[in-house]
Amino acid sequence: KVMKYKNLETLRKAKGYTVEELIRNVSVLNGSNVNDDSRLRNKYYRWQDGANIAVADMIALHQIFGVSVDCILDVKPLEISG
């Protein structure tokens, strides 16, 4: 099985977030405030299985990681510094 959005996984690990922490932060930033850890995990793993990332979630990921949407979507190579 090929993982989609490999850069997202790389960014998550580089920043030291667990899946739950990352998705909880996305949830807070996009105003949905979901607190159910199993739902949060499922959302992330659905993305890894190829599900589309909602625009509000993508904006939140951009804010969290400070990289372009192109990097998150693996359209552009990921460059992590610092």
mmCIF file of N, CA and C in Angstrom:
data_model
loop_
_atom_site.group_PDB
_atom_site.id
_atom_site.type_symbol
_atom_site.label_atom_id
_atom_site.label_comp_id
_atom_site.label_asym_id
_atom_site.label_seq_id
_atom_site.Cartn_x
_atom_site.Cartn_y
_atom_site.Cartn_z
ATOM 1 N N LYS A 1 0.849 -1.184 0.000
ATOM 2 C CA LYS A 1 0.000 0.000 0.000
ATOM 3 C C LYS A 1 0.893 1.245 0.000
ATOM 4 N N VAL A 2 0.575 2.163 -0.854
ATOM 5 C CA VAL A 2 1.349 3.393 -0.953
ATOM 6 C C VAL A 2 0.678 4.473 -0.120
ATOM 7 N N MET A 3 1.468 5.097 0.753
ATOM 8 C CA MET A 3 0.935 6.154 1.608
ATOM 9 C C MET A 3 0.834 7.451 0.812
ATOM 10 N N LYS A 4 -0.321 8.087 0.899
ATOM 11 C CA LYS A 4 -0.494 9.383 0.273
ATOM 12 C C LYS A 4 -0.054 10.455 1.269
ATOM 13 N N TYR A 5 0.352 11.583 0.765
ATOM 14 C CA TYR A 5 0.769 12.722 1.600
ATOM 15 C C TYR A 5 1.935 12.346 2.520
ATOM 16 N N LYS A 6 2.980 11.772 1.943
ATOM 17 C CA LYS A 6 4.148 11.379 2.740
ATOM 18 C C LYS A 6 4.767 12.577 3.456
ATOM 19 N N ASN A 7 4.723 13.739 2.806
ATOM 20 C CA ASN A 7 5.292 14.927 3.443
ATOM 21 C C ASN A 7 4.558 15.270 4.737
ATOM 22 N N LEU A 8 3.269 15.032 4.765
ATOM 23 C CA LEU A 8 2.488 15.302 5.970
ATOM 24 C C LEU A 8 2.990 14.445 7.132
ATOM 25 N N GLU A 9 3.253 13.193 6.859
ATOM 26 C CA GLU A 9 3.772 12.288 7.889
ATOM 27 C C GLU A 9 5.168 12.736 8.330
ATOM 28 N N THR A 10 5.987 13.136 7.378
ATOM 29 C CA THR A 10 7.336 13.621 7.688
ATOM 30 C C THR A 10 7.272 14.873 8.556
ATOM 31 N N LEU A 11 6.400 15.812 8.191
ATOM 32 C CA LEU A 11 6.243 17.045 8.965
ATOM 33 C C LEU A 11 5.753 16.749 10.376
ATOM 34 N N ARG A 12 4.776 15.859 10.482
ATOM 35 C CA ARG A 12 4.216 15.502 11.790
ATOM 36 C C ARG A 12 5.319 14.968 12.701
ATOM 37 N N LYS A 13 6.113 14.056 12.186
ATOM 38 C CA LYS A 13 7.181 13.455 12.984
ATOM 39 C C LYS A 13 8.272 14.472 13.303
ATOM 40 N N ALA A 14 8.622 15.313 12.331
ATOM 41 C CA ALA A 14 9.675 16.314 12.535
ATOM 42 C C ALA A 14 9.294 17.309 13.622
ATOM 43 N N LYS A 15 8.010 17.626 13.727
ATOM 44 C CA LYS A 15 7.533 18.570 14.742
ATOM 45 C C LYS A 15 7.227 17.873 16.069
ATOM 46 N N GLY A 16 7.303 16.541 16.092
ATOM 47 C CA GLY A 16 7.099 15.799 17.331
ATOM 48 C C GLY A 16 5.645 15.625 17.734
ATOM 49 N N TYR A 17 4.728 15.761 16.797
ATOM 50 C CA TYR A 17 3.306 15.581 17.097
ATOM 51 C C TYR A 17 2.917 14.118 17.000
ATOM 52 N N THR A 18 2.063 13.674 17.915
ATOM 53 C CA THR A 18 1.377 12.403 17.708
ATOM 54 C C THR A 18 0.271 12.690 16.704
ATOM 55 N N VAL A 19 -0.314 11.639 16.154
ATOM 56 C CA VAL A 19 -1.434 11.822 15.226
ATOM 57 C C VAL A 19 -2.553 12.592 15.915
ATOM 58 N N GLU A 20 -2.869 12.194 17.155
ATOM 59 C CA GLU A 20 -3.960 12.843 17.889
ATOM 60 C C GLU A 20 -3.670 14.326 18.143
ATOM 61 N N GLU A 21 -2.431 14.637 18.535
ATOM 62 C CA GLU A 21 -2.077 16.043 18.793
ATOM 63 C C GLU A 21 -2.216 16.887 17.534
ATOM 64 N N LEU A 22 -1.729 16.352 16.425
ATOM 65 C CA LEU A 22 -1.806 17.110 15.176
ATOM 66 C C LEU A 22 -3.255 17.367 14.776
ATOM 67 N N ILE A 23 -4.056 16.322 14.761
ATOM 68 C CA ILE A 23 -5.433 16.487 14.312
ATOM 69 C C ILE A 23 -6.243 17.313 15.306
ATOM 70 N N ARG A 24 -5.937 17.206 16.581
ATOM 71 C CA ARG A 24 -6.614 18.046 17.572
ATOM 72 C C ARG A 24 -6.297 19.519 17.296
ATOM 73 N N ASN A 25 -5.029 19.832 16.987
ATOM 74 C CA ASN A 25 -4.655 21.206 16.654
ATOM 75 C C ASN A 25 -5.346 21.671 15.375
ATOM 76 N N VAL A 26 -5.435 20.799 14.390
ATOM 77 C CA VAL A 26 -6.157 21.125 13.151
ATOM 78 C C VAL A 26 -7.614 21.422 13.485
ATOM 79 N N SER A 27 -8.198 20.585 14.315
ATOM 80 C CA SER A 27 -9.597 20.733 14.708
ATOM 81 C C SER A 27 -9.849 22.073 15.401
ATOM 82 N N VAL A 28 -8.952 22.456 16.291
ATOM 83 C CA VAL A 28 -9.093 23.732 17.004
ATOM 84 C C VAL A 28 -8.966 24.901 16.028
ATOM 85 N N LEU A 29 -7.967 24.839 15.157
ATOM 86 C CA LEU A 29 -7.745 25.941 14.221
ATOM 87 C C LEU A 29 -8.879 26.109 13.216
ATOM 88 N N ASN A 30 -9.488 25.000 12.798
ATOM 89 C CA ASN A 30 -10.570 25.141 11.826
ATOM 90 C C ASN A 30 -11.940 25.290 12.485
ATOM 91 N N GLY A 31 -11.947 25.342 13.810
ATOM 92 C CA GLY A 31 -13.184 25.630 14.538
ATOM 93 C C GLY A 31 -14.087 24.443 14.806
ATOM 94 N N SER A 32 -13.651 23.220 14.462
ATOM 95 C CA SER A 32 -14.534 22.069 14.687
ATOM 96 C C SER A 32 -14.388 21.482 16.082
ATOM 97 N N ASN A 33 -13.240 21.676 16.734
ATOM 98 C CA ASN A 33 -13.008 21.253 18.120
ATOM 99 C C ASN A 33 -13.487 19.836 18.435
ATOM 100 N N VAL A 34 -13.099 18.875 17.611
ATOM 101 C CA VAL A 34 -13.435 17.472 17.861
ATOM 102 C C VAL A 34 -12.516 16.945 18.955
ATOM 103 N N ASN A 35 -13.075 16.283 19.950
ATOM 104 C CA ASN A 35 -12.270 15.773 21.060
ATOM 105 C C ASN A 35 -12.215 14.254 21.134
ATOM 106 N N ASP A 36 -12.839 13.573 20.191
ATOM 107 C CA ASP A 36 -12.879 12.111 20.174
ATOM 108 C C ASP A 36 -11.612 11.592 19.490
ATOM 109 N N ASP A 37 -10.671 11.043 20.295
ATOM 110 C CA ASP A 37 -9.380 10.615 19.759
ATOM 111 C C ASP A 37 -9.507 9.596 18.630
ATOM 112 N N SER A 38 -10.467 8.673 18.726
ATOM 113 C CA SER A 38 -10.594 7.676 17.655
ATOM 114 C C SER A 38 -11.049 8.341 16.360
ATOM 115 N N ARG A 39 -11.930 9.320 16.444
ATOM 116 C CA ARG A 39 -12.342 10.061 15.240
ATOM 117 C C ARG A 39 -11.179 10.858 14.676
ATOM 118 N N LEU A 40 -10.371 11.431 15.561
ATOM 119 C CA LEU A 40 -9.221 12.199 15.114
ATOM 120 C C LEU A 40 -8.228 11.298 14.380
ATOM 121 N N ARG A 41 -7.920 10.153 14.971
ATOM 122 C CA ARG A 41 -6.997 9.209 14.329
ATOM 123 C C ARG A 41 -7.540 8.757 12.982
ATOM 124 N N ASN A 42 -8.819 8.424 12.948
ATOM 125 C CA ASN A 42 -9.430 7.951 11.706
ATOM 126 C C ASN A 42 -9.327 8.989 10.601
ATOM 127 N N LYS A 43 -9.518 10.243 10.941
ATOM 128 C CA LYS A 43 -9.418 11.317 9.947
ATOM 129 C C LYS A 43 -8.020 11.334 9.340
ATOM 130 N N TYR A 44 -7.014 11.283 10.193
ATOM 131 C CA TYR A 44 -5.634 11.307 9.710
ATOM 132 C C TYR A 44 -5.351 10.095 8.830
ATOM 133 N N TYR A 45 -5.733 8.912 9.265
ATOM 134 C CA TYR A 45 -5.441 7.698 8.498
ATOM 135 C C TYR A 45 -6.255 7.633 7.211
ATOM 136 N N ARG A 46 -7.430 8.247 7.187
ATOM 137 C CA ARG A 46 -8.175 8.356 5.924
ATOM 138 C C ARG A 46 -7.392 9.204 4.934
ATOM 139 N N TRP A 47 -6.778 10.294 5.424
ATOM 140 C CA TRP A 47 -5.929 11.102 4.553
ATOM 141 C C TRP A 47 -4.807 10.244 3.994
ATOM 142 N N GLN A 48 -4.175 9.446 4.844
ATOM 143 C CA GLN A 48 -3.069 8.602 4.399
ATOM 144 C C GLN A 48 -3.521 7.550 3.382
ATOM 145 N N ASP A 49 -4.790 7.176 3.446
ATOM 146 C CA ASP A 49 -5.339 6.209 2.484
ATOM 147 C C ASP A 49 -5.807 6.881 1.197
ATOM 148 N N GLY A 50 -5.675 8.211 1.123
ATOM 149 C CA GLY A 50 -6.002 8.899 -0.125
ATOM 150 C C GLY A 50 -7.220 9.795 -0.083
ATOM 151 N N ALA A 51 -7.866 9.904 1.086
ATOM 152 C CA ALA A 51 -9.025 10.797 1.177
ATOM 153 C C ALA A 51 -8.576 12.246 0.987
ATOM 154 N N ASN A 52 -9.449 13.038 0.430
ATOM 155 C CA ASN A 52 -9.140 14.456 0.250
ATOM 156 C C ASN A 52 -9.076 15.161 1.594
ATOM 157 N N ILE A 53 -8.207 16.151 1.672
ATOM 158 C CA ILE A 53 -8.097 16.985 2.866
ATOM 159 C C ILE A 53 -8.950 18.219 2.633
ATOM 160 N N ALA A 54 -9.878 18.474 3.535
ATOM 161 C CA ALA A 54 -10.764 19.637 3.408
ATOM 162 C C ALA A 54 -9.947 20.928 3.405
ATOM 163 N N VAL A 55 -10.458 21.943 2.735
ATOM 164 C CA VAL A 55 -9.752 23.225 2.627
ATOM 165 C C VAL A 55 -9.451 23.790 4.014
ATOM 166 N N ALA A 56 -10.414 23.761 4.927
ATOM 167 C CA ALA A 56 -10.193 24.293 6.279
ATOM 168 C C ALA A 56 -9.078 23.529 6.985
ATOM 169 N N ASP A 57 -9.027 22.213 6.796
ATOM 170 C CA ASP A 57 -7.964 21.406 7.390
ATOM 171 C C ASP A 57 -6.616 21.735 6.748
ATOM 172 N N MET A 58 -6.615 21.942 5.447
ATOM 173 C CA MET A 58 -5.372 22.268 4.748
ATOM 174 C C MET A 58 -4.818 23.611 5.216
ATOM 175 N N ILE A 59 -5.685 24.581 5.401
ATOM 176 C CA ILE A 59 -5.256 25.891 5.914
ATOM 177 C C ILE A 59 -4.662 25.733 7.312
ATOM 178 N N ALA A 60 -5.312 24.923 8.138
ATOM 179 C CA ALA A 60 -4.799 24.677 9.492
ATOM 180 C C ALA A 60 -3.433 23.993 9.440
ATOM 181 N N LEU A 61 -3.264 23.016 8.558
ATOM 182 C CA LEU A 61 -1.974 22.338 8.425
ATOM 183 C C LEU A 61 -0.895 23.315 7.974
ATOM 184 N N HIS A 62 -1.245 24.199 7.059
ATOM 185 C CA HIS A 62 -0.310 25.239 6.616
ATOM 186 C C HIS A 62 0.106 26.122 7.798
ATOM 187 N N GLN A 63 -0.858 26.502 8.631
ATOM 188 C CA GLN A 63 -0.557 27.345 9.797
ATOM 189 C C GLN A 63 0.313 26.602 10.809
ATOM 190 N N ILE A 64 0.050 25.348 11.014
ATOM 191 C CA ILE A 64 0.798 24.554 11.991
ATOM 192 C C ILE A 64 2.248 24.339 11.539
ATOM 193 N N PHE A 65 2.422 23.979 10.268
ATOM 194 C CA PHE A 65 3.746 23.601 9.788
ATOM 195 C C PHE A 65 4.516 24.740 9.122
ATOM 196 N N GLY A 66 3.817 25.775 8.672
ATOM 197 C CA GLY A 66 4.498 26.897 8.034
ATOM 198 C C GLY A 66 5.111 26.557 6.687
ATOM 199 N N VAL A 67 4.549 25.576 6.012
ATOM 200 C CA VAL A 67 4.998 25.229 4.667
ATOM 201 C C VAL A 67 3.833 25.404 3.698
ATOM 202 N N SER A 68 4.160 25.454 2.422
ATOM 203 C CA SER A 68 3.118 25.655 1.418
ATOM 204 C C SER A 68 2.210 24.434 1.323
ATOM 205 N N VAL A 69 1.020 24.666 0.821
ATOM 206 C CA VAL A 69 0.075 23.584 0.576
ATOM 207 C C VAL A 69 0.687 22.594 -0.413
ATOM 208 N N ASP A 70 1.448 23.094 -1.385
ATOM 209 C CA ASP A 70 2.125 22.213 -2.345
ATOM 210 C C ASP A 70 3.023 21.204 -1.639
ATOM 211 N N CYS A 71 3.696 21.635 -0.591
ATOM 212 C CA CYS A 71 4.557 20.717 0.171
ATOM 213 C C CYS A 71 3.721 19.679 0.904
ATOM 214 N N ILE A 72 2.641 20.099 1.517
ATOM 215 C CA ILE A 72 1.781 19.169 2.256
ATOM 216 C C ILE A 72 1.199 18.117 1.320
ATOM 217 N N LEU A 73 0.846 18.540 0.105
ATOM 218 C CA LEU A 73 0.237 17.625 -0.877
ATOM 219 C C LEU A 73 1.261 16.849 -1.687
ATOM 220 N N ASP A 74 2.542 16.986 -1.361
ATOM 221 C CA ASP A 74 3.614 16.275 -2.063
ATOM 222 C C ASP A 74 3.776 16.720 -3.512
ATOM 223 N N VAL A 75 3.287 17.914 -3.855
ATOM 224 C CA VAL A 75 3.449 18.434 -5.208
ATOM 225 C C VAL A 75 4.846 19.014 -5.357
ATOM 226 N N LYS A 76 5.354 19.541 -4.273
ATOM 227 C CA LYS A 76 6.656 20.201 -4.247
ATOM 228 C C LYS A 76 7.515 19.490 -3.215
ATOM 229 N N PRO A 77 8.820 19.374 -3.453
ATOM 230 C CA PRO A 77 9.678 18.708 -2.468
ATOM 231 C C PRO A 77 9.647 19.422 -1.120
ATOM 232 N N LEU A 78 9.760 18.657 -0.080
ATOM 233 C CA LEU A 78 9.739 19.171 1.276
ATOM 234 C C LEU A 78 11.147 19.532 1.708
ATOM 235 N N GLU A 79 11.296 20.732 2.237
ATOM 236 C CA GLU A 79 12.591 21.169 2.775
ATOM 237 C C GLU A 79 12.377 21.605 4.209
ATOM 238 N N ILE A 80 12.924 20.843 5.137
ATOM 239 C CA ILE A 80 12.793 21.171 6.558
ATOM 240 C C ILE A 80 14.117 21.766 7.020
ATOM 241 N N SER A 81 14.031 22.928 7.640
ATOM 242 C CA SER A 81 15.234 23.538 8.178
ATOM 243 C C SER A 81 14.994 23.914 9.627
ATOM 244 N N GLY A 82 16.082 24.015 10.377
ATOM 245 C CA GLY A 82 15.965 24.423 11.783
ATOM 246 C C GLY A 82 15.463 23.319 12.566
#
